[in-house]
Coordinates of C-alpha atoms in Angstrom, one line a residue:
M29 CA -73.2 -0.3 -13.6
T30 CA -76.2 1.0 -11.2
T31 CA -77.0 4.4 -12.0
R32 CA -75.3 5.2 -8.8
D33 CA -72.2 3.4 -9.1
K34 CA -71.6 5.4 -12.3
V35 CA -72.2 8.5 -9.6
L36 CA -70.0 7.5 -7.1
A37 CA -67.3 7.0 -9.7
K38 CA -67.8 10.5 -11.2
L39 CA -67.8 12.6 -7.7
E40 CA -64.7 10.3 -6.3
M41 CA -63.3 11.6 -10.1
Q42 CA -63.6 15.3 -9.2
K43 CA -63.9 14.8 -4.9
G44 CA -63.3 18.1 -3.6
A45 CA -64.7 20.0 -6.6
Y46 CA -69.5 20.5 -7.4
I47 CA -70.3 18.2 -10.0
S48 CA -73.9 19.8 -11.8
G49 CA -76.7 17.5 -11.1
E50 CA -78.3 18.7 -14.4
H51 CA -74.7 17.6 -16.0
L52 CA -74.6 15.2 -13.9
A53 CA -77.9 13.5 -15.3
A54 CA -76.8 15.1 -19.2
D55 CA -73.2 12.6 -18.6
L56 CA -74.6 9.4 -17.4
G57 CA -77.9 9.4 -19.6
V58 CA -80.3 9.6 -16.6
S59 CA -83.0 11.9 -15.2
R60 CA -82.0 14.6 -12.2
N61 CA -84.6 12.1 -10.3
A62 CA -82.4 9.5 -10.7
I63 CA -79.5 11.5 -9.9
W64 CA -80.7 13.1 -6.7
K65 CA -82.2 9.3 -5.7
A66 CA -78.8 7.7 -6.2
I67 CA -77.2 10.8 -4.1
N68 CA -79.8 10.1 -1.2
D69 CA -78.4 6.3 -1.2
L70 CA -74.5 7.6 -0.9
R71 CA -75.5 9.4 1.8
S72 CA -76.8 6.1 3.5
S73 CA -74.1 4.8 3.1
G74 CA -71.6 6.7 4.9
Y75 CA -70.8 9.2 1.5
N76 CA -70.3 12.9 3.0
I77 CA -72.0 14.6 0.2
T78 CA -72.9 18.1 0.0
S79 CA -75.5 19.6 -1.9
A80 CA -75.5 23.5 -3.5
S81 CA -78.2 25.6 -4.7
N82 CA -77.0 26.0 -8.7
R83 CA -73.5 24.7 -8.4
G84 CA -74.3 20.4 -7.9
Y85 CA -73.1 18.0 -5.8
M86 CA -69.5 17.3 -3.7
L87 CA -67.9 14.4 -2.3
D88 CA -65.8 16.0 0.8
S89 CA -62.0 15.6 -0.1
S90 CA -62.0 13.9 2.7
S91 CA -64.0 10.9 2.1
D92 CA -62.5 7.2 2.0
V93 CA -65.0 5.1 2.5
I94 CA -63.7 1.7 0.6
S95 CA -65.3 1.2 -3.4
P96 CA -64.1 -0.1 -6.4
Q97 CA -64.5 4.1 -7.3
G98 CA -62.7 5.0 -4.8
I99 CA -60.2 2.7 -5.2
Q100 CA -59.9 2.8 -9.3
I101 CA -59.0 6.5 -9.3
Y102 CA -55.1 5.2 -8.0
L103 CA -55.2 2.2 -10.4
N104 CA -52.3 2.2 -13.3
N105 CA -54.5 0.2 -15.2
P106 CA -58.0 1.5 -13.8
K107 CA -59.7 -2.1 -15.4
D108 CA -57.9 -3.8 -12.6
A109 CA -61.4 -2.0 -10.2
D110 CA -63.7 -5.2 -12.4
R111 CA -61.6 -7.3 -10.2
I112 CA -63.0 -5.9 -7.0
Q113 CA -65.7 -7.0 -5.1
V114 CA -66.0 -5.3 -1.9
F115 CA -67.9 -6.2 1.3
D116 CA -69.6 -4.4 4.0
C117 CA -69.3 -6.9 7.0
I118 CA -68.0 -10.8 5.9
E119 CA -66.2 -12.9 8.5
S120 CA -63.3 -13.1 7.1
T121 CA -61.9 -12.2 3.7
N122 CA -59.4 -15.6 3.1
L123 CA -63.2 -17.8 3.6
E124 CA -64.9 -15.8 1.1
A125 CA -62.2 -16.6 -1.1
R126 CA -61.8 -20.4 -0.8
R127 CA -65.7 -20.8 -0.5
Q128 CA -65.2 -18.9 -4.0
V129 CA -62.9 -20.6 -5.0
I130 CA -64.2 -24.3 -4.0
E131 CA -67.5 -23.5 -5.3
G132 CA -66.1 -22.7 -8.5
Y133 CA -67.0 -18.7 -8.7
H134 CA -66.2 -15.4 -8.5
S135 CA -66.4 -12.1 -10.0
G136 CA -63.4 -10.6 -9.6
D137 CA -60.2 -11.8 -7.4
I138 CA -59.3 -9.3 -4.7
I139 CA -61.8 -9.1 -2.2
I140 CA -62.7 -6.8 0.5
A141 CA -64.4 -6.4 3.1
R142 CA -65.3 -3.6 5.4
T143 CA -65.4 -4.4 8.6
Q144 CA -64.9 -8.9 9.7
T145 CA -66.3 -10.8 13.0
A146 CA -64.3 -13.5 12.2
G147 CA -60.4 -12.2 11.3
R148 CA -57.5 -14.7 11.8
G149 CA -53.9 -14.8 12.0
H150 CA -51.5 -17.6 12.4
L151 CA -52.8 -20.8 14.3
N152 CA -56.5 -19.2 13.5
K153 CA -55.6 -16.4 16.0
M154 CA -58.8 -14.3 16.2
I155 CA -58.0 -10.7 15.1
D156 CA -60.2 -8.3 15.5
S157 CA -61.6 -6.2 12.1
P158 CA -62.6 -2.4 13.1
E159 CA -64.5 -0.5 10.0
S160 CA -61.0 2.1 10.3
G161 CA -58.8 -0.9 8.6
I162 CA -58.3 -2.9 5.1
Y163 CA -58.6 -6.3 5.5
L164 CA -58.0 -7.3 1.4
S165 CA -57.2 -11.4 0.0
Q166 CA -56.4 -11.8 -4.3
I167 CA -57.2 -15.2 -5.1
I168 CA -53.7 -15.8 -7.4
E169 CA -53.4 -18.4 -10.2
P170 CA -49.7 -20.3 -9.8
T171 CA -47.3 -19.8 -12.7
D172 CA -44.6 -22.0 -13.5
R173 CA -42.2 -18.3 -13.2
D174 CA -43.6 -18.8 -9.2
I175 CA -40.6 -18.6 -6.4
P176 CA -41.8 -21.1 -3.7
N177 CA -42.0 -18.8 -1.1
K178 CA -44.8 -16.7 -1.5
S179 CA -45.2 -15.5 1.9
I180 CA -42.0 -12.7 1.5
H181 CA -42.7 -12.1 -1.4
A182 CA -46.3 -10.8 -0.6
T183 CA -45.3 -9.7 2.5
V184 CA -42.5 -7.6 0.0
R185 CA -45.2 -6.1 -2.4
I186 CA -47.4 -5.0 1.0
S187 CA -44.1 -3.0 2.4
K188 CA -43.4 -1.2 -0.9
A189 CA -47.0 -0.6 -1.1
I190 CA -46.9 1.6 2.3
E191 CA -44.1 2.5 2.2
K192 CA -45.3 4.4 -1.4
V193 CA -48.5 5.8 0.9
T194 CA -46.7 7.2 3.6
G195 CA -43.0 8.1 2.0
K196 CA -41.9 6.1 5.5
Q197 CA -40.1 3.1 5.4
V198 CA -41.7 -0.1 7.2
E199 CA -39.6 -2.3 9.5
I200 CA -40.5 -5.9 8.5
G201 CA -40.8 -8.9 11.0
W202 CA -40.7 -12.6 9.9
T203 CA -41.9 -13.8 8.9
S204 CA -45.4 -11.2 7.4
N205 CA -46.1 -8.6 10.1
I206 CA -44.8 -4.9 8.3
F207 CA -44.2 -2.4 11.0
L208 CA -44.4 1.3 10.9
D209 CA -42.5 4.5 13.8
G210 CA -41.9 0.8 15.8
K211 CA -45.5 -0.1 15.9
K212 CA -47.5 -2.8 13.5
V213 CA -49.7 -2.1 10.8
A214 CA -50.0 -5.2 9.1
G215 CA -50.4 -9.0 9.0
I216 CA -50.9 -11.3 6.3
L217 CA -51.9 -14.8 5.5
N218 CA -51.1 -17.1 3.2
E219 CA -53.0 -20.2 2.5
V220 CA -53.3 -23.0 -0.4
I221 CA -55.7 -24.5 -1.7
A222 CA -53.8 -27.7 -3.2
D223 CA -55.4 -31.7 -4.3
L224 CA -54.8 -33.5 -1.2
E225 CA -53.1 -36.5 -3.1
T226 CA -50.5 -34.6 -5.6
G227 CA -49.7 -31.9 -3.6
I228 CA -50.7 -30.3 -6.5
I229 CA -51.3 -26.5 -5.9
S230 CA -54.3 -25.0 -7.6
K231 CA -54.3 -21.0 -5.6
Y232 CA -53.1 -19.4 -3.1
I233 CA -54.8 -16.9 -1.4
C234 CA -52.9 -13.8 0.7
G235 CA -55.0 -12.2 3.1
V236 CA -53.6 -9.5 5.2
G237 CA -55.3 -6.1 7.2
I238 CA -53.9 -3.6 8.0
M239 CA -54.6 -0.3 9.8
L240 CA -52.5 3.2 9.3
P241 CA -55.1 5.4 10.6
G242 CA -53.9 8.9 8.5
Y243 CA -53.4 7.4 5.4
S244 CA -56.3 6.9 2.3
R245 CA -57.2 3.5 2.4
N246 CA -58.8 3.3 -1.3
Q247 CA -55.1 5.3 -1.8
L248 CA -53.4 2.1 -0.2
I249 CA -55.5 -0.6 -1.5
A250 CA -55.0 0.7 -5.1
E251 CA -50.9 0.9 -4.5
I252 CA -51.4 -3.0 -3.6
I253 CA -53.3 -4.0 -6.5
N254 CA -50.3 -1.9 -8.2
E255 CA -47.8 -3.9 -6.9
Y256 CA -49.3 -7.3 -7.4
N257 CA -49.5 -6.4 -11.1
T258 CA -45.5 -6.5 -11.0
R259 CA -43.3 -9.7 -11.7
V260 CA -41.8 -11.6 -8.8
S261 CA -37.8 -10.9 -8.3
K262 CA -35.2 -12.0 -6.4
K263 CA -34.0 -8.3 -5.5
D264 CA -37.6 -9.0 -3.5
I265 CA -35.1 -10.9 -0.9
S266 CA -32.9 -7.4 -0.5
F267 CA -35.7 -5.4 -0.3
Y268 CA -36.6 -7.4 2.6
N269 CA -33.3 -8.0 4.1
D270 CA -33.1 -4.3 4.1
R271 CA -36.0 -4.1 5.9
L272 CA -36.3 -6.9 8.6
R273 CA -36.1 -5.7 12.2
Q274 CA -34.7 -8.7 14.6
V275 CA -31.4 -9.1 12.2
G276 CA -28.4 -9.7 14.9
E277 CA -31.5 -11.1 17.3
K278 CA -31.5 -13.8 19.3
V279 CA -34.6 -16.5 18.6
T280 CA -36.8 -19.7 19.0
I281 CA -37.9 -20.1 15.7
V282 CA -41.6 -22.6 16.4
L283 CA -41.5 -26.0 14.0
P284 CA -44.9 -26.9 13.6
E285 CA -45.2 -30.5 13.2
P286 CA -47.9 -32.2 11.2
D287 CA -49.5 -33.8 13.9
G288 CA -50.1 -31.2 16.4
G289 CA -46.6 -31.2 17.9
A290 CA -43.9 -28.7 17.6
N291 CA -39.9 -28.2 17.4
T292 CA -38.4 -24.8 18.0
V293 CA -34.4 -23.7 17.4
I294 CA -32.7 -21.2 18.8
G295 CA -30.0 -18.6 16.9
K296 CA -29.0 -14.9 16.1
V297 CA -30.7 -14.1 13.1
I298 CA -28.4 -13.4 9.7
G299 CA -30.9 -13.1 7.4
L300 CA -32.9 -14.6 4.2
D301 CA -31.5 -16.8 1.9
L302 CA -31.7 -16.1 -2.0
D303 CA -34.1 -18.6 -2.0
G304 CA -36.0 -16.7 1.1
C305 CA -35.4 -19.1 4.2
L306 CA -34.9 -17.9 7.2
Q307 CA -31.1 -18.4 8.3
L308 CA -30.0 -18.7 12.7
E309 CA -26.3 -18.9 13.5
N310 CA -26.6 -21.1 16.5
D311 CA -24.3 -20.9 19.8
K312 CA -22.0 -23.1 17.9
G313 CA -21.7 -21.2 14.6
K314 CA -23.5 -23.2 12.4
V315 CA -26.0 -21.4 9.9
I316 CA -29.0 -23.1 10.0
V317 CA -32.0 -23.1 7.5
I318 CA -35.6 -22.6 8.8
R319 CA -37.8 -22.8 5.4
R320 CA -41.4 -22.9 8.4
G321 CA -42.1 -21.5 11.1
Y322 CA -42.8 -18.7 14.1
I323 CA -41.0 -16.6 16.4
A324 CA -42.0 -17.5 19.4
E325 CA -43.6 -15.0 21.7

């Protein structure tokens, strides 16, 4: 960890309070000049740091520049900060995660970008990625305990993180959109890396884009990481159903085919079954189980 990173960690831990340069230098075992250089470097990166004679340096309490140091103070396990990579600007966090997996290299399984140039959603739909958002992908190892529908459980974990930070209950749009106060605030894109011949999945990549003005991004990212450290549970299905906004609505589900075509199914949404599949009731009263697809707009 560089002197800059160490100084930032100290400032984040005491955000809104002054820390003397002398104390920082002694605590980190570096010169006062090294502290001064680190402070200037942080300021040039967008951190609002004030200085006062005989008092030292203070990171403004409203500062919310995304960083491992800013995220760490909210983590249940501070060592999880070592898993985080933060990029100023990349094409897409999911693409970066896939690249690192394919190349056999990654220095952390949580990839975050302050902005993206080629953010995308389902069906390769391009997504705007302004600097005020959160763009995060996690590389997940499959386990024997995996419940097949990763999308459902990813949506539940991110929903719980949003609820904890905001104190409000979200709504979930099948399969992977999250709404707060009637407005979409998060979209999730889950992908897999698998062997084409055997079908064996080697990695899951869970990507999320969040726009939630007025709340700490560092805290929200930390809560997402905390939630991902919890065990997958069948109770996640109940949580999802309690917040599913389309229950009782008549919808058209598009079912993509391998050849690029698609079929459609129309029915009234009942909710998820215990396996995480969507249940529809058609006009004849028959229950149809949907394993994959998306709601037509």
